[in-house]
Amino acid sequence: MSPLTNAHALIVGIANYRAVNRLPTTVLNDARGVNELLIDPQRGSYDAANVQCLLDDDATLTALHGGLARLAQRCDADSTAFVYFSGHGARLDSDPAAGEYLLPVDVSLASAQTMAATALSDREFTEALQRIRARKVLVIFDCCHAGGIGQAKDVQGPALKAGLSEGYYQALGSGRGRVILASSRDNEFSYVLQGAANSLFTHHLLAGLQGGIASDDGLIRVFDLFEYVQPRVTADHPQQHPVFKAELEENFPVALRLGGQTNAVAKDGDGFRYDAYVSYSDRDPDATWVWQTLVPKLEQAGLRAAVSGDVEVPGVARVVGIERGIRQAKRTVLILSEAYLNDQMATFENTLAQTMGLQEGTYRLLPIKIGQFDETKLPTRLSMLTTLDLTNPSRATREFDRLIRALQGSLPTSSLL
């Protein structure tokens, strides 16, 4: 029996609000796309009878309550529950209605109290999730779209804010077997790229579920979903960072991969999932250079990159995620700068990668110099390695070409000496 035989879903997409600023039609495309994918036997593999999709006028507050109650009624401890919401979320600071809300199509902004009474509050949503007995629950938000929601007449100033906070996601994710995946941080927008049929976040979500995510057992699992979506969203728009909150004991499956195909695109002929693990200091200007220059160039060359900090599993010790990413990558690319040499986590990463190489008889490290630094601070074990120098603009193109060729080639071994 497929582990998805006992999977259930509630999908909500609201663009045409009755009394609130409307959202792009991509919101409806997103929800329809998720619905169609989940009930496709060769992709999501959910029984269509177990999936409820509420769009626009069907997504009233009563219907949202009913949809969540339906999940609670149908799910048992071994079920998978999948909830997707694309629409407006809001934070209200004014008492006595202070809180965070998902806005149904029939929400009213006549007053703060009216909005609170006609929206799904954080308390109500948390309680509804707690009533779902499934130990495998994934809740996905594609909210905080540009444009805002409007303003209740009796609310002045910034008391009513569009979007949901990371504290909201953290609270919802506090429960055994519960995962929250959101399209952006609470101070960011969820973007739609010009001419795109889907939002940026859901575009990559669908691409991953349609087979872009690697699988060794024919199933797409929840950690792998975030690992696929997050770096691609941020690479396409550096001002959008998906959020992941979880309290998990297992990396549970949420969809079938291409009818159950195994090992497809998971590893290359040498057994590596990534061509490069990028080790860098997550501070500007290094971070901006990594996401806006390096990652796009690697992707344009068809290379698979894992980026430090973005392939680690939230809720799991960071060193575990780092070791997993480095071990699955053919080379570890070091982004050398003054900030990098002062970053203790970066030192841990390059030491770990170099140790793996020594144990294997390989050269895993591939250093790149992107900024000036005191070279006397460079450890001997790194200074002995050939370093690509990108600090000279006249040589940058040639050095990038050398980087691409090195990553496209086989992992160097000590037999080369």
Coordinates of C-alpha atoms in Angstrom, one line a residue:
M1 CA 0.0 0.0 0.0
S2 CA 1.3 3.4 -0.9
P3 CA 2.0 5.7 2.1
L4 CA -0.2 8.3 0.3
T5 CA -3.3 6.1 0.3
N6 CA -4.1 7.7 3.6
A7 CA -3.2 11.3 2.6
H8 CA -5.7 14.1 2.8
A9 CA -5.6 17.8 1.7
L10 CA -7.3 21.1 1.9
I11 CA -6.3 23.7 -0.7
V12 CA -7.5 27.3 -0.6
G13 CA -6.9 30.1 -3.1
I14 CA -8.5 33.5 -2.9
A15 CA -7.9 36.3 -5.3
N16 CA -11.3 38.1 -5.7
Y17 CA -12.1 39.2 -2.2
R18 CA -15.5 40.9 -1.7
A19 CA -14.4 43.7 0.6
V20 CA -10.6 43.5 0.6
N21 CA -8.0 44.4 -2.0
R22 CA -7.9 41.8 -4.7
L23 CA -4.9 39.7 -5.6
P24 CA -3.5 38.6 -8.9
T25 CA -5.1 35.7 -10.8
T26 CA -1.9 33.8 -10.2
V27 CA -3.3 33.0 -6.8
L28 CA -6.0 30.9 -8.3
N29 CA -3.6 29.3 -10.8
D30 CA -1.4 28.4 -7.8
A31 CA -4.2 26.7 -5.9
R32 CA -5.5 24.9 -9.0
G33 CA -2.0 23.7 -9.8
V34 CA -1.5 22.2 -6.3
N35 CA -4.9 20.6 -6.5
E36 CA -4.3 19.0 -9.9
L37 CA -0.9 17.8 -9.0
L38 CA -2.0 16.1 -5.7
I39 CA -4.8 14.1 -7.3
D40 CA -2.7 13.1 -10.3
P41 CA -1.9 9.3 -9.9
Q42 CA 1.5 9.8 -11.4
R43 CA 2.5 12.8 -9.2
G44 CA 0.8 13.5 -5.9
S45 CA -1.1 10.2 -5.9
Y46 CA -3.8 11.5 -3.4
D47 CA -7.2 10.0 -3.7
A48 CA -9.4 12.8 -5.3
A49 CA -12.1 12.1 -2.7
N50 CA -9.6 13.0 0.0
V51 CA -8.7 16.4 -1.5
Q52 CA -10.9 19.5 -1.1
C53 CA -10.2 22.7 -3.1
L54 CA -11.8 26.0 -2.2
L55 CA -11.4 28.9 -4.6
D56 CA -12.7 32.5 -4.3
D57 CA -16.4 32.5 -3.5
D58 CA -16.3 28.9 -2.1
A59 CA -13.6 30.0 0.4
T60 CA -15.8 31.5 3.0
L61 CA -15.0 31.5 6.7
T62 CA -17.7 28.8 7.2
A63 CA -16.1 26.7 4.5
L64 CA -12.6 27.1 5.9
H65 CA -13.8 25.9 9.3
G66 CA -15.6 23.0 7.6
G67 CA -12.5 22.1 5.5
L68 CA -10.3 21.9 8.6
A69 CA -13.0 19.9 10.5
R70 CA -13.2 17.5 7.5
L71 CA -9.5 16.8 7.9
A72 CA -9.9 16.3 11.6
Q73 CA -12.7 13.8 10.9
R74 CA -11.0 11.9 8.2
C75 CA -7.4 11.7 9.4
D76 CA -6.1 9.1 11.8
A77 CA -2.7 8.9 13.5
D78 CA -1.1 7.4 10.4
S79 CA -2.5 9.9 7.9
T80 CA -0.7 12.7 6.0
A81 CA -2.5 16.0 6.1
F82 CA -1.6 18.7 3.5
V83 CA -3.0 22.2 3.9
Y84 CA -2.2 24.9 1.2
F85 CA -3.4 28.5 1.6
S86 CA -2.8 31.3 -0.9
G87 CA -4.5 34.6 -0.1
H88 CA -4.3 37.5 2.4
G89 CA -2.9 37.1 5.8
A90 CA -3.1 40.0 8.3
R91 CA -1.7 41.1 11.7
L92 CA -3.9 43.3 13.9
D93 CA -2.3 45.1 16.7
S94 CA -5.3 46.9 18.3
D95 CA -7.0 45.4 21.4
P96 CA -9.2 43.6 22.0
A97 CA -8.9 42.0 18.5
A98 CA -5.1 41.8 18.4
G99 CA -3.8 38.7 16.7
E100 CA -3.0 37.2 13.3
Y101 CA -5.6 36.1 10.8
L102 CA -6.1 34.3 7.5
L103 CA -8.7 36.2 5.5
P104 CA -11.5 34.3 3.8
V105 CA -13.3 35.7 0.8
D106 CA -16.1 37.1 2.9
V107 CA -14.0 38.9 5.5
S108 CA -15.2 42.4 6.4
L109 CA -13.1 45.5 7.2
A110 CA -15.9 47.5 8.6
S111 CA -14.0 47.6 11.9
A112 CA -11.2 45.8 13.7
Q113 CA -13.7 43.8 15.7
T114 CA -15.7 42.9 12.5
M115 CA -12.5 41.8 10.8
A116 CA -11.6 39.6 13.8
A117 CA -15.1 38.1 13.8
T118 CA -15.1 37.3 10.0
A119 CA -11.5 36.0 9.7
L120 CA -9.7 32.8 10.8
S121 CA -7.7 33.8 13.9
D122 CA -4.3 32.3 14.9
R123 CA -6.0 30.7 17.9
E124 CA -8.7 29.1 15.8
F125 CA -6.3 27.8 13.2
T126 CA -4.0 26.4 15.9
E127 CA -6.8 24.6 17.6
A128 CA -8.1 23.2 14.3
L129 CA -4.6 21.8 13.5
Q130 CA -4.5 20.3 17.0
R131 CA -7.7 18.4 16.3
I132 CA -6.1 16.7 13.3
R133 CA -4.7 13.5 14.7
A134 CA -2.3 12.9 11.8
R135 CA 1.4 12.8 12.9
K136 CA 2.4 14.0 9.4
V137 CA 1.0 17.5 8.8
L138 CA 2.3 20.0 6.2
V139 CA 0.9 23.5 6.1
I140 CA 2.0 25.7 3.2
F141 CA 1.4 29.5 3.0
D142 CA 1.8 31.6 -0.1
C143 CA 0.8 34.9 1.5
C144 CA 2.0 38.5 1.9
H145 CA 1.5 39.5 -1.7
A146 CA 2.4 43.0 -2.8
G147 CA -0.4 45.6 -2.6
G148 CA -1.7 45.2 0.9
I149 CA -5.2 44.4 2.0
G150 CA -6.9 47.7 2.7
Q151 CA -7.7 49.1 6.1
A152 CA -10.4 48.8 8.7
K153 CA -12.2 52.1 9.2
D154 CA -11.6 52.3 12.9
V155 CA -7.9 51.3 12.7
Q156 CA -5.4 54.1 12.5
G157 CA -1.8 54.0 11.3
P158 CA 0.2 50.7 11.1
A159 CA -2.2 48.7 13.4
L160 CA -3.4 46.5 10.5
K161 CA -0.5 44.9 8.6
A162 CA -0.5 42.6 5.6
G163 CA 1.3 39.3 6.0
L164 CA 2.0 36.9 8.8
S165 CA 4.9 36.9 11.3
E166 CA 7.5 34.2 11.8
G167 CA 6.2 33.9 15.3
Y168 CA 2.9 32.8 13.9
Y169 CA 4.6 30.2 11.8
Q170 CA 6.6 29.1 14.8
A171 CA 3.5 28.7 17.0
L172 CA 1.7 26.7 14.3
G173 CA 4.7 24.5 13.8
S174 CA 4.9 23.6 17.5
G175 CA 3.3 20.2 17.5
R176 CA 4.6 16.7 16.9
G177 CA 4.8 15.9 13.2
R178 CA 3.8 19.4 12.1
V179 CA 5.7 21.3 9.4
I180 CA 5.0 24.9 8.3
L181 CA 6.4 26.1 5.0
A182 CA 5.8 29.8 4.1
S183 CA 6.7 31.7 0.9
S184 CA 8.6 34.5 2.5
R185 CA 9.8 36.1 5.7
D186 CA 7.5 38.4 7.6
N187 CA 9.2 41.6 6.3
E188 CA 9.2 40.4 2.6
F189 CA 6.8 40.1 -0.2
S190 CA 5.9 37.0 -2.1
Y191 CA 6.7 37.9 -5.7
V192 CA 5.2 37.1 -9.1
L193 CA 7.8 37.4 -11.8
Q194 CA 6.6 39.3 -14.9
G195 CA 4.6 37.2 -17.3
A196 CA 4.6 34.2 -14.9
A197 CA 1.5 32.0 -14.6
N198 CA 2.3 31.2 -11.0
S199 CA 3.8 33.0 -8.0
L200 CA 7.5 32.5 -7.7
F201 CA 7.2 30.4 -4.6
T202 CA 4.5 28.1 -5.9
H203 CA 6.1 27.9 -9.3
H204 CA 9.1 26.2 -7.7
L205 CA 6.9 24.2 -5.3
L206 CA 5.0 22.7 -8.3
A207 CA 8.3 22.1 -10.2
G208 CA 9.7 20.2 -7.3
L209 CA 6.5 18.1 -6.8
Q210 CA 6.3 17.5 -10.6
G211 CA 9.6 15.6 -10.5
G212 CA 12.4 18.2 -10.0
I213 CA 13.1 16.8 -6.5
A214 CA 15.4 13.9 -6.3
S215 CA 14.3 10.7 -4.7
D216 CA 15.9 7.4 -3.8
D217 CA 12.7 5.6 -3.0
G218 CA 10.1 7.2 -5.4
L219 CA 8.7 9.5 -2.8
I220 CA 9.0 13.3 -2.3
R221 CA 9.7 14.0 1.4
V222 CA 9.1 17.2 3.3
F223 CA 12.7 18.1 4.0
D224 CA 13.6 17.6 0.4
L225 CA 10.7 19.9 -0.6
F226 CA 12.1 22.8 1.3
E227 CA 15.7 22.0 0.2
Y228 CA 14.5 22.2 -3.4
V229 CA 12.3 25.3 -3.2
Q230 CA 14.2 27.7 -0.9
P231 CA 17.4 28.2 -2.8
R232 CA 15.6 28.5 -6.2
V233 CA 13.2 31.1 -4.9
T234 CA 16.0 33.2 -3.4
A235 CA 18.2 32.8 -6.4
D236 CA 15.3 34.2 -8.6
H237 CA 14.6 37.0 -6.2
P238 CA 17.1 37.7 -3.4
Q239 CA 14.6 39.6 -1.4
Q240 CA 12.4 36.5 -0.9
H241 CA 13.4 33.8 1.6
P242 CA 10.9 30.9 2.2
V243 CA 10.5 30.0 5.9
F244 CA 10.4 26.5 7.4
K245 CA 9.3 25.6 10.9
A246 CA 9.0 22.1 12.2
E247 CA 8.8 19.7 15.1
L248 CA 9.5 16.3 13.4
E249 CA 10.7 12.8 14.1
E250 CA 10.8 11.7 10.5
N251 CA 11.2 13.1 7.0
F252 CA 7.7 12.0 5.9
P253 CA 6.6 11.7 2.3
V254 CA 4.1 14.3 0.9
A255 CA 3.8 13.2 -2.8
L256 CA 4.7 10.4 -5.2
R257 CA 7.6 11.2 -7.6
L258 CA 6.8 10.6 -11.2
G259 CA 4.8 7.5 -10.6
G260 CA 7.3 6.2 -8.1
Q261 CA 10.5 6.6 -10.1
T262 CA 13.6 6.2 -8.0
N263 CA 17.1 7.7 -8.1
A264 CA 16.2 10.0 -11.0
V265 CA 18.4 13.1 -11.0
A266 CA 19.3 12.3 -7.4
K267 CA 23.0 11.5 -8.0
D268 CA 25.5 11.7 -10.8
G269 CA 27.6 8.8 -12.1
D270 CA 30.0 9.3 -9.2
G271 CA 27.2 9.2 -6.6
F272 CA 27.0 12.9 -5.8
R273 CA 23.7 14.8 -5.5
Y274 CA 25.4 18.3 -5.9
D275 CA 28.3 19.5 -8.0
A276 CA 29.1 22.2 -5.4
Y277 CA 28.5 23.0 -1.8
V278 CA 29.0 26.7 -1.4
S279 CA 30.7 27.7 1.9
Y280 CA 30.5 31.4 2.6
S281 CA 30.0 34.1 5.2
D282 CA 26.3 35.0 5.3
R283 CA 27.1 38.8 5.4
D284 CA 27.1 41.4 2.8
P285 CA 28.8 41.9 0.4
D286 CA 29.6 38.2 0.4
A287 CA 26.0 37.0 0.6
T288 CA 24.8 39.3 -2.2
W289 CA 27.6 38.1 -4.4
V290 CA 26.8 34.5 -3.8
W291 CA 23.1 34.8 -4.5
Q292 CA 23.2 37.3 -7.3
T293 CA 26.4 36.3 -9.1
L294 CA 27.7 32.9 -8.2
V295 CA 24.5 30.8 -7.9
P296 CA 23.0 32.1 -11.2
K297 CA 26.2 31.4 -13.1
L298 CA 26.4 27.9 -11.7
E299 CA 22.8 27.2 -12.6
Q300 CA 23.2 28.6 -16.1
A301 CA 26.1 26.1 -16.6
G302 CA 23.7 23.3 -15.5
L303 CA 25.5 22.7 -12.2
R304 CA 23.7 21.7 -9.0
A305 CA 24.6 23.9 -6.1
A306 CA 23.9 23.4 -2.4
V307 CA 24.4 26.7 -0.4
S308 CA 25.5 26.8 3.2
G309 CA 22.6 27.6 5.5
D310 CA 19.9 26.7 2.9
V311 CA 20.2 22.9 2.7
E312 CA 20.2 22.3 6.4
V313 CA 17.1 20.8 8.0
P314 CA 15.4 23.2 10.4
G315 CA 15.0 21.7 13.9
V316 CA 18.0 19.5 13.4
A317 CA 21.5 20.3 14.7
R318 CA 23.1 22.5 12.1
V319 CA 26.3 20.5 12.0
V320 CA 24.3 17.5 10.9
G321 CA 22.9 19.4 7.9
I322 CA 26.3 20.8 7.0
E323 CA 27.9 17.3 7.0
R324 CA 25.0 16.0 4.9
G325 CA 25.4 18.8 2.3
I326 CA 29.1 18.5 2.1
R327 CA 29.1 14.7 1.8
Q328 CA 26.6 14.8 -1.0
A329 CA 28.5 17.5 -3.0
K330 CA 31.5 16.7 -5.2
R331 CA 33.4 19.9 -4.3
T332 CA 33.1 22.4 -1.5
V333 CA 33.6 26.0 -2.9
L334 CA 35.1 28.3 -0.4
I335 CA 34.2 32.0 -0.8
L336 CA 37.3 33.6 0.6
S337 CA 37.2 37.1 2.1
E338 CA 38.0 38.9 5.4
A339 CA 34.6 38.0 6.7
Y340 CA 35.0 34.3 5.7
L341 CA 38.3 34.0 7.6
N342 CA 36.6 35.4 10.7
D343 CA 33.5 33.1 10.5
Q344 CA 33.8 30.1 12.8
M345 CA 31.0 28.1 11.0
A346 CA 32.8 28.6 7.7
T347 CA 36.0 27.3 9.3
F348 CA 34.1 24.3 10.5
E349 CA 32.7 23.7 7.0
N350 CA 36.1 23.8 5.2
T351 CA 37.8 21.8 7.9
L352 CA 35.1 19.1 7.6
A353 CA 35.3 19.0 3.8
Q354 CA 39.1 18.8 3.9
T355 CA 39.0 16.0 6.5
M356 CA 36.6 14.0 4.3
G357 CA 38.9 14.5 1.4
L358 CA 41.9 13.3 3.4
Q359 CA 40.0 10.2 4.4
E360 CA 39.0 9.5 0.8
G361 CA 42.2 10.5 -0.9
T362 CA 40.5 13.4 -2.8
Y363 CA 40.7 17.2 -3.1
R364 CA 37.2 18.4 -2.1
L365 CA 38.0 22.0 -1.5
L366 CA 37.9 24.6 -4.3
P367 CA 38.8 28.1 -2.9
I368 CA 37.7 31.4 -4.6
K369 CA 39.1 34.7 -3.6
I370 CA 36.4 37.5 -3.9
G371 CA 37.8 40.1 -1.6
Q372 CA 41.0 41.4 -0.1
F373 CA 42.2 40.0 3.2
D374 CA 45.3 39.5 5.3
E375 CA 46.7 36.4 3.6
T376 CA 48.8 35.6 6.7
K377 CA 45.5 34.7 8.4
L378 CA 44.9 31.9 5.8
P379 CA 45.7 28.5 7.3
T380 CA 48.5 26.7 5.7
R381 CA 46.2 23.8 4.8
L382 CA 44.2 26.3 2.6
S383 CA 47.1 28.4 1.4
M384 CA 48.6 25.3 -0.2
L385 CA 45.6 25.0 -2.5
T386 CA 45.4 26.6 -5.9
T387 CA 42.9 29.5 -5.5
L388 CA 40.8 31.2 -8.2
D389 CA 41.1 35.0 -7.9
L390 CA 38.0 37.0 -8.8
T391 CA 39.2 40.3 -7.3
N392 CA 40.7 41.4 -10.6
P393 CA 37.8 42.3 -13.0
S394 CA 40.0 41.7 -16.1
R395 CA 40.6 38.1 -15.1
A396 CA 37.1 37.4 -13.6
T397 CA 35.6 35.8 -16.8
R398 CA 38.6 33.5 -17.3
E399 CA 38.6 32.5 -13.6
F400 CA 34.8 31.8 -13.7
D401 CA 35.4 29.6 -16.7
R402 CA 38.0 27.7 -14.8
L403 CA 35.6 27.3 -11.9
I404 CA 32.9 25.9 -14.1
R405 CA 35.3 23.4 -15.8
A406 CA 36.5 22.3 -12.4
L407 CA 33.0 21.6 -11.2
Q408 CA 32.0 19.9 -14.4
G409 CA 35.0 17.6 -14.1
S410 CA 35.7 14.6 -11.9
L411 CA 36.6 14.9 -8.3
P412 CA 40.4 15.2 -8.2
T413 CA 42.2 12.4 -6.3
S414 CA 45.6 12.0 -4.7
S415 CA 46.5 9.7 -7.6
L416 CA 47.0 12.9 -9.7
L417 CA 50.2 13.5 -7.8

